Coordinates of C-alpha atoms in Angstrom, one line a residue:
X8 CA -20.3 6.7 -29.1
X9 CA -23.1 8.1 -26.6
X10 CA -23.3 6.6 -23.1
X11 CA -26.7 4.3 -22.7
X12 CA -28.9 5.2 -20.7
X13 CA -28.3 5.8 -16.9
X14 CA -24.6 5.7 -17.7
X15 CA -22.6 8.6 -16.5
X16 CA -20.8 9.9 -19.5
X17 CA -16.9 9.3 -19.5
X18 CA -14.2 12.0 -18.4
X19 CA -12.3 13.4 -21.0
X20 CA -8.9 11.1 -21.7
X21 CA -5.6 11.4 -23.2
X22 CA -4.6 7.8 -23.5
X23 CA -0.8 7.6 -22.9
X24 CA -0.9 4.0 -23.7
X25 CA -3.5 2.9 -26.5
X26 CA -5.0 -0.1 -26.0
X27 CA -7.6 -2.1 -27.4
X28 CA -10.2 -4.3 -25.3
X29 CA -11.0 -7.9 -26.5
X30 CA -13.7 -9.8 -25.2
X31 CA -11.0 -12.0 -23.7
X32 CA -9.5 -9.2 -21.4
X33 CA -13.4 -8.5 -20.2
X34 CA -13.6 -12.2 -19.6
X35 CA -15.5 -13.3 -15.8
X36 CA -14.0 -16.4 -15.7
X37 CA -10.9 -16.7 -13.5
X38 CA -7.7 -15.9 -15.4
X39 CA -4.4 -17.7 -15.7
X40 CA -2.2 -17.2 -12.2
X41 CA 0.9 -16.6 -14.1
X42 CA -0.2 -14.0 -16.3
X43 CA -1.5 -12.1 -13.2
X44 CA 1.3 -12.5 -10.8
X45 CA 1.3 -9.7 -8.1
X46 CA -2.2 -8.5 -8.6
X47 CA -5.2 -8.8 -6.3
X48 CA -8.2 -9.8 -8.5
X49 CA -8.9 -13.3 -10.4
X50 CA -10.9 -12.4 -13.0
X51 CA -11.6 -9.4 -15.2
X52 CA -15.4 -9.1 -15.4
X53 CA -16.7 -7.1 -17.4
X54 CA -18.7 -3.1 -16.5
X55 CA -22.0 -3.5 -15.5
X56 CA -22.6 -0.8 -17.9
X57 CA -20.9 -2.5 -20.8
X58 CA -24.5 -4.0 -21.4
X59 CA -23.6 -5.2 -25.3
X60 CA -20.8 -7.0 -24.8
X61 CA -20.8 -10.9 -26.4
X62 CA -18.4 -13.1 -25.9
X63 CA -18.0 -16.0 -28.0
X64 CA -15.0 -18.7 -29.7
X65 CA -13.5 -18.6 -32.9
X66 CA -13.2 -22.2 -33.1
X67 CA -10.2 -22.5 -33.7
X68 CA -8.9 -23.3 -29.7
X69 CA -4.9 -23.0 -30.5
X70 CA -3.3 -22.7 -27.1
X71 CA -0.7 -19.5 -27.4
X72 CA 1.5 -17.7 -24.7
X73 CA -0.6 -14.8 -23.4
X74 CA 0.8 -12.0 -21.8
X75 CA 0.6 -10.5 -17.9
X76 CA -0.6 -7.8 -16.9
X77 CA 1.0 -4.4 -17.2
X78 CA 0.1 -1.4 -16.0
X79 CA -1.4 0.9 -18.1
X80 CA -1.7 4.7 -17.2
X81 CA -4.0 7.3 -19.4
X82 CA -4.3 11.3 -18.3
X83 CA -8.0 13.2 -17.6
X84 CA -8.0 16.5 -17.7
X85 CA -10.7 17.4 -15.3
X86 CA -13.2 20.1 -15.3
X87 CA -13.6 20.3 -11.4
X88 CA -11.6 18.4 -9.0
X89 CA -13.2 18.6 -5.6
X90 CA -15.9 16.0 -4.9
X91 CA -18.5 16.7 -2.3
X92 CA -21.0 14.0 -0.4
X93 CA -23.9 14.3 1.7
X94 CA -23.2 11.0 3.2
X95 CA -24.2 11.5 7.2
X96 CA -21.9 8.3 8.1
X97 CA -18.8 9.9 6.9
X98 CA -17.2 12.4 9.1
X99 CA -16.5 14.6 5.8
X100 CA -17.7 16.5 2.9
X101 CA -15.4 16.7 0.3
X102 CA -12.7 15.4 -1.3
X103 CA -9.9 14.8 -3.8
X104 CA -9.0 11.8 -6.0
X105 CA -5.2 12.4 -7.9
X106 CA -5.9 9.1 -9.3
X107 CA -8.5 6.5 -10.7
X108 CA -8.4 2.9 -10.4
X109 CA -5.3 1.5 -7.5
X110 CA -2.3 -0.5 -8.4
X111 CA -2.3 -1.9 -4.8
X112 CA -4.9 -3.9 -5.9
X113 CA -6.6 -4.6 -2.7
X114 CA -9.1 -7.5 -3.4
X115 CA -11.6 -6.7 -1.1
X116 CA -11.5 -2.5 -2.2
X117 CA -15.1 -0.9 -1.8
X118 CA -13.8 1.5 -4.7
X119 CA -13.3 -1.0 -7.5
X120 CA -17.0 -0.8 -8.6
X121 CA -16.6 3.2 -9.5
X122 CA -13.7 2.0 -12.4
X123 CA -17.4 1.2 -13.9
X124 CA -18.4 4.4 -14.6
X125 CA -15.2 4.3 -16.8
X126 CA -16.6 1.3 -18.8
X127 CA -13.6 -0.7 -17.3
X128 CA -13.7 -3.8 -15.2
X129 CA -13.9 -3.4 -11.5
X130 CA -11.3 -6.4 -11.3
X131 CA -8.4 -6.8 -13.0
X132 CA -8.4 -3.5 -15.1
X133 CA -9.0 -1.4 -11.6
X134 CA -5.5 -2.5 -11.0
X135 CA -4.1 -2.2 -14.0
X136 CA -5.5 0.4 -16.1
X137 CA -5.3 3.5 -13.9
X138 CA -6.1 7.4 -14.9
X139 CA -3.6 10.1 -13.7
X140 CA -5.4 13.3 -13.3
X141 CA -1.7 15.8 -13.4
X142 CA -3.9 18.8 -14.0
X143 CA -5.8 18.4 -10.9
X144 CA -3.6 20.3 -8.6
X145 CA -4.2 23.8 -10.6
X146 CA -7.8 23.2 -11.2
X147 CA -8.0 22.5 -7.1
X148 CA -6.3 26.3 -6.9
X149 CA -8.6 27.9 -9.3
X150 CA -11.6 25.8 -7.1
X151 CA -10.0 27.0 -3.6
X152 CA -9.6 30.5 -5.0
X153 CA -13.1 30.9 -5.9
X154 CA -15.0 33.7 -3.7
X155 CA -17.6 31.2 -3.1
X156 CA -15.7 28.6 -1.4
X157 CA -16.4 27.8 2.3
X158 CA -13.6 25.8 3.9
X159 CA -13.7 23.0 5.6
X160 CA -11.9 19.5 5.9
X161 CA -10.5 18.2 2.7
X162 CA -9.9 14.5 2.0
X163 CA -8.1 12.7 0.2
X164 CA -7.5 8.6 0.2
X165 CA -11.2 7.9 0.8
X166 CA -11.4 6.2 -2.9
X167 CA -7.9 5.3 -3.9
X168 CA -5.0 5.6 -2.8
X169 CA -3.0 9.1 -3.5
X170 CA 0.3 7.6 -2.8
X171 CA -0.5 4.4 -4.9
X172 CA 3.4 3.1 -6.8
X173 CA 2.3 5.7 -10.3
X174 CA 2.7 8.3 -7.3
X175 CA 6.8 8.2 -7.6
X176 CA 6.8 8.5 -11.3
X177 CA 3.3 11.5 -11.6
X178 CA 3.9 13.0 -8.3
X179 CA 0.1 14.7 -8.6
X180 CA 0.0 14.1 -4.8
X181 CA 2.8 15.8 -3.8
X182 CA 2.0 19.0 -6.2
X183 CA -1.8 18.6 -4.5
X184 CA -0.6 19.2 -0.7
X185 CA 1.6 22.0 -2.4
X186 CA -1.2 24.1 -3.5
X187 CA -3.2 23.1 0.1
X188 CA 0.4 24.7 2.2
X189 CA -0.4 27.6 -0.2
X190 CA -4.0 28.1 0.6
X191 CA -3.1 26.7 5.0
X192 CA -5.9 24.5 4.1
X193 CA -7.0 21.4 6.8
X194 CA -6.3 18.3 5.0
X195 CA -7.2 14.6 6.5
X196 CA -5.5 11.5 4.6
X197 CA -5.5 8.0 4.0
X198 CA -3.1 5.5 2.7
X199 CA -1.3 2.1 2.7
X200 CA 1.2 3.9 0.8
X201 CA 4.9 4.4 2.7
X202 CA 5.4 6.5 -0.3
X203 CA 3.8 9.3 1.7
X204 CA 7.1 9.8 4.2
X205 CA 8.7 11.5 1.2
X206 CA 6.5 14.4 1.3
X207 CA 7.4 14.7 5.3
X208 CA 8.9 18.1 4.3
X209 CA 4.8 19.4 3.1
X210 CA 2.9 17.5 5.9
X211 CA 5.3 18.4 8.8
X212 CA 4.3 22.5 8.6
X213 CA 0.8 21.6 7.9
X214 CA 0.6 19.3 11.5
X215 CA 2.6 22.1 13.4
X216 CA -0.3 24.8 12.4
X217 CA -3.2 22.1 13.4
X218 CA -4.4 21.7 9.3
X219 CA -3.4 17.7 9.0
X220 CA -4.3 14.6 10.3
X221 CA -2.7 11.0 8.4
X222 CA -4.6 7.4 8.7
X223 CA -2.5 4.6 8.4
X224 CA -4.6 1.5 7.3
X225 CA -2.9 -2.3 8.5
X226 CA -5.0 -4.8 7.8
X227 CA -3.0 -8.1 9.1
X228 CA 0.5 -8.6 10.7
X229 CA 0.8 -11.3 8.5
X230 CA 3.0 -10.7 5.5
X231 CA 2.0 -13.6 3.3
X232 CA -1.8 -12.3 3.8
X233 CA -1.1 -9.2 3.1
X234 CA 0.6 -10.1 -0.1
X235 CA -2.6 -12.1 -1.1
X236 CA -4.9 -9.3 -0.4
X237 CA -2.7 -6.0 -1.2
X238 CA -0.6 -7.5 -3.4
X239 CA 1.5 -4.0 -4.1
X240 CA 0.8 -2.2 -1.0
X241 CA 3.9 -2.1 1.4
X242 CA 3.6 -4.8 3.8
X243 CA 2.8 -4.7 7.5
X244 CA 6.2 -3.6 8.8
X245 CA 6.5 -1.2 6.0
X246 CA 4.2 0.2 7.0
X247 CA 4.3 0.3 10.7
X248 CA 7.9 1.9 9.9
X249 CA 6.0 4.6 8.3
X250 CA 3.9 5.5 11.0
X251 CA 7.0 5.4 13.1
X252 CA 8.6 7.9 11.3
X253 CA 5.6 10.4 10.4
X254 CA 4.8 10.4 14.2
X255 CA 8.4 11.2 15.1
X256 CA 7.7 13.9 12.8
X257 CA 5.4 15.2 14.7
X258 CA 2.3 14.4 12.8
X259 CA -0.8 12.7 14.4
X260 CA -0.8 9.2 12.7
X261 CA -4.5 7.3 13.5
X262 CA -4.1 3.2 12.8
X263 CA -6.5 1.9 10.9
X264 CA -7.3 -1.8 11.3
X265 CA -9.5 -1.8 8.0
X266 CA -11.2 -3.9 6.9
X267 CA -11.6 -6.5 9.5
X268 CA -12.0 -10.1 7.7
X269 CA -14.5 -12.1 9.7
X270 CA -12.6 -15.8 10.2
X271 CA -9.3 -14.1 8.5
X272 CA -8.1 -11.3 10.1
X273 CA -10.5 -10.7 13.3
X274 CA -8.1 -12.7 15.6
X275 CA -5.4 -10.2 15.3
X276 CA -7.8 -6.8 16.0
X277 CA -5.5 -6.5 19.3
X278 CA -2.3 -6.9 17.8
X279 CA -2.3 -4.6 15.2
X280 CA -3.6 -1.6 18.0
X281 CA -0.9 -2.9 20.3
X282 CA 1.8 -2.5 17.0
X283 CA 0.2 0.5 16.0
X284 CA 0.3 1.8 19.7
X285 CA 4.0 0.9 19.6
X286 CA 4.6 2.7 16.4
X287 CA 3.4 6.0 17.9
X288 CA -0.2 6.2 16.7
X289 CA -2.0 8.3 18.6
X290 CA -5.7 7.2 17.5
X291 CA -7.5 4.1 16.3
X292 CA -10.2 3.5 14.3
X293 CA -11.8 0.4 12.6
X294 CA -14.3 -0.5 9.8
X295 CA -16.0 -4.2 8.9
X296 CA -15.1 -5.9 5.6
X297 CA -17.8 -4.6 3.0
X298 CA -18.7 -5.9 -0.4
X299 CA -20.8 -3.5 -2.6
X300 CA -21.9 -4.2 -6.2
X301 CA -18.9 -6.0 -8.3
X302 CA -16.8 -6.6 -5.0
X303 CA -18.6 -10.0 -3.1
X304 CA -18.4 -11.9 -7.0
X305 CA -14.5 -10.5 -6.9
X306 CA -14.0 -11.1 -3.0
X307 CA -15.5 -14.9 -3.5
X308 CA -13.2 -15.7 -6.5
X309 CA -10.5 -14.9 -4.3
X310 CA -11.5 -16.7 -1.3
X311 CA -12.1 -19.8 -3.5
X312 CA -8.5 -19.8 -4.5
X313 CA -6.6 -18.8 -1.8
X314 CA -8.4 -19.8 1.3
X315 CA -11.2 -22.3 -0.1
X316 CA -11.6 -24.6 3.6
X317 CA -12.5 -20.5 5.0
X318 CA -14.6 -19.4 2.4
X319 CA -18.4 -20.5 3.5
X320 CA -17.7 -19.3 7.2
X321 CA -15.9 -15.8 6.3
X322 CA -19.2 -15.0 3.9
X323 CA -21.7 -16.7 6.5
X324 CA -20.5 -14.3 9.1
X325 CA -20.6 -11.4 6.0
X326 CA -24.4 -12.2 5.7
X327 CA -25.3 -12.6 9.0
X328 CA -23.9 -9.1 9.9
X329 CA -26.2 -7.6 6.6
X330 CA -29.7 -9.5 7.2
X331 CA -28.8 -12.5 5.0
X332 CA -26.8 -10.6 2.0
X333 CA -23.3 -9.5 1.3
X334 CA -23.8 -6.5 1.7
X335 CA -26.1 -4.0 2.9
X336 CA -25.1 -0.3 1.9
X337 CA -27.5 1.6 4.4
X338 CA -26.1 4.6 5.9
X339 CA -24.6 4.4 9.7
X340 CA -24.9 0.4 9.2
X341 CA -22.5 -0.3 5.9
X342 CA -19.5 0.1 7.8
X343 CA -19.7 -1.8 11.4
X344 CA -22.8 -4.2 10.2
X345 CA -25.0 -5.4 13.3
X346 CA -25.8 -8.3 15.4
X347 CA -24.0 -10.4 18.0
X348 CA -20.5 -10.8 15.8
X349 CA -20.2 -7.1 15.0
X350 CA -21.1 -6.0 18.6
X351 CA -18.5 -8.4 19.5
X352 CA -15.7 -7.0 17.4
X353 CA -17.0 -3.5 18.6
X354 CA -16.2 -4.6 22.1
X355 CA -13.4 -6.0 21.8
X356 CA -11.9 -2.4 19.9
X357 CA -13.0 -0.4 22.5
X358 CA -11.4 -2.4 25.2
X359 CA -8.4 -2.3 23.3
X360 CA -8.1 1.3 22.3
X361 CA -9.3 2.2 25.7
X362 CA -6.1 0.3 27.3
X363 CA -3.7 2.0 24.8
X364 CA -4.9 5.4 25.1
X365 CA -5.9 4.8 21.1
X366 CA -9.6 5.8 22.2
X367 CA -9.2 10.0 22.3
X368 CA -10.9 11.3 19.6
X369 CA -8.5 13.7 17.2
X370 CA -8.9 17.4 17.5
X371 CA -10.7 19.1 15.0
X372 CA -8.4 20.7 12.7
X373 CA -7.7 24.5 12.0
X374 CA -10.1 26.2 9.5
X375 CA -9.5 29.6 10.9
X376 CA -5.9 30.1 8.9
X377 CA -7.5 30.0 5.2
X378 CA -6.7 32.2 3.2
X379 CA -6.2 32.8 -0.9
X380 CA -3.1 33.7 -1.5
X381 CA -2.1 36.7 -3.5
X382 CA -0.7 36.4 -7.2
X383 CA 1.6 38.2 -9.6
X384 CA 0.0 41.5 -10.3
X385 CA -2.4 41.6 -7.5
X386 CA -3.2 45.0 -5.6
X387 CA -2.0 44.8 -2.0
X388 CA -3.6 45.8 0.5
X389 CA -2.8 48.7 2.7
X390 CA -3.7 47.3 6.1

């Protein structure tokens, strides 16, 4: 069927597991608690692209057992794997995405609105309905090797998470940083994911030569939070433990305490530099709550639930912060916001980081060591 208009077309899929989508599944009213037990969003709303959908009742209204949710993982085979961005708030170019769609399930993830372009829901089916991409890793080889490539910082993380649970079982990641050792390629990454400690052997060599940097984002100290807004992301100490160990590695871990939650999380801005601090972080850096597109209707479902006497002063502080609305996606002000709260938080990070010692920037990594490397049947050279 042709994509309407304005709709990017879909990747090419093998679906691993077939399944078929009822109007039920696309539903935007809130859905059942038990049937989606350890998962971030409450509803499943539909695309905004999925402009024909209709939902209507049989009639009939026969209450039945309805499943949970499991997750459901389909392959792309894509044509190009690197990403590039002009984007002058975001300190780099290009990037890499092993996966689409997180299992996390983060509620309050600026990604979950690019699961549209799939003709999947930003909510529950971002979660649960994930794309494993396990030919990336050679197309990022035959991409590197190309005589027109320029090098410079690669990251990955920036969307979803490379070292989301499908990680253990696909291990498209780990075959990724493979083919970047090959190359002595500078790679920058983010996670939540103390998955990443079992690829200590790849990112160890990488740090030594200068070509790797690792973020760490904690959003809260407190577990039960963290359970309610990442419901399968390791939890605090998890993953403080795993900047503990990737530092006593040897590789320069930066805490990120992202997103602050105005009137949820802000309180504890000090607390998770001075655990982070602890852990061996060696850098800090922080970004405001943001709620683009299909996230604030997601985010507010989720505050109405779980923390319903909060909800009017967390999104009041949201919309002072963005000139009255959720969200405002302007470049240099979508991350921080403005006004007297924001320059408040900023303040009160810079103190902080500048007590710690979390407030040296990160050297620049290594671009100088690229190189392709040589294949079977090559001609060597003679110097």
């Amino acid at each position: 069927m042709a994509a309407a208009p304005g709709v990017p077309a879909s990747p090419q899929l093998v679906f691993v597991h077939v399944m078929f989508y009822v109007s039920a599944m696309s539903s935007s009213l809130p859905i059942d608690s038990a049937r989606r037990r350890a998962r971030g969003a409450v509803s499943n709303a539909a695309s905004r692209y999925d402009l024909g959908r209709v939902e209507e009742g049989d009639g009939w209204d026969i209450p039945e057992e309805r499943r949970g949710f499991r997750t459901e993982v389909r392959e792309e085979r894509p044509r190009s794997f690197l990403t590039y961005n002009r984007s002058p708030d975001l300190p780099f170019d290009r990037s890499i995405n092993p996966y689409r769609g997180c299992e996390h399930g983060c509620i309050y993830c600026f990604a979950r609105p690019t699961h549209a372009y799939l003709g999947l829901s930003p909510g529950l089916d971002f979660e649960t309905r994930l794309v494993a991409r396990p030919e990336g890793p050679e197309v990022l080889r035959r991409e590197l090797s190309s005589r027109r490539y320029r090098v410079a910082t690669l990251a990955i993380g920036t969307n979803t998470d490379p070292y989301q649970p499908i990680e253990r079982d696909h291990g498209i990641m780990r075959a990724c940083l493979a083919v970047l050792a090959e190359f002595r390629h500078p790679v920058a990454i983010v996670t939540k994911g103390a998955l990443i400690e079992r690829d200590i052997d790849l990112l160890a060599p990488l740090a030594e030569k200068g070509l790797l940097r690792v973020g760490l984002s904690v959003t809260t100290l407190d577990a039960r939070l963290s359970r309610l807004m990442e419901p399968r992301a390791p939890g605090p100490a998890r993953r403080l433990a795993a900047i503990r160990r990737l530092s006593a590695a040897g590789i320069p871990v930066r805490i990120m305490t992202s997103p602050v939650v105005p009137g949820l999380t802000d309180h504890e801005l000090e607390a998770l530099l001075e655990a982070g601090k602890e852990a061996g972080a060696t850098s800090a850096s922080w970004i405001m709550l943001r709620l683009p597109m299909e996230v604030s209707p997601l985010w507010q479902e989720w505050l109405a639930e779980h923390y319903p006497g909060r909800a009017r002063r967390i999104m009041a502080r949201l919309r002072e912060m963005h000139g009255g609305k959720d969200y405002d996606a302007r470049w240099g002000h979508r991350m921080r916001g403005e006004g007297h709260y924001a320059q408040m938080i900023a303040h009160r990070f810079a103190v902080a980081t500048r007590r710690l010692g979390l407030d040296r920037p990160q050297p620049p990594l290594r671009t100088d060591l690229f190189r392709v490397p040589g294949r079977a049947g090559d001609q060597l050279s003679l110097f």
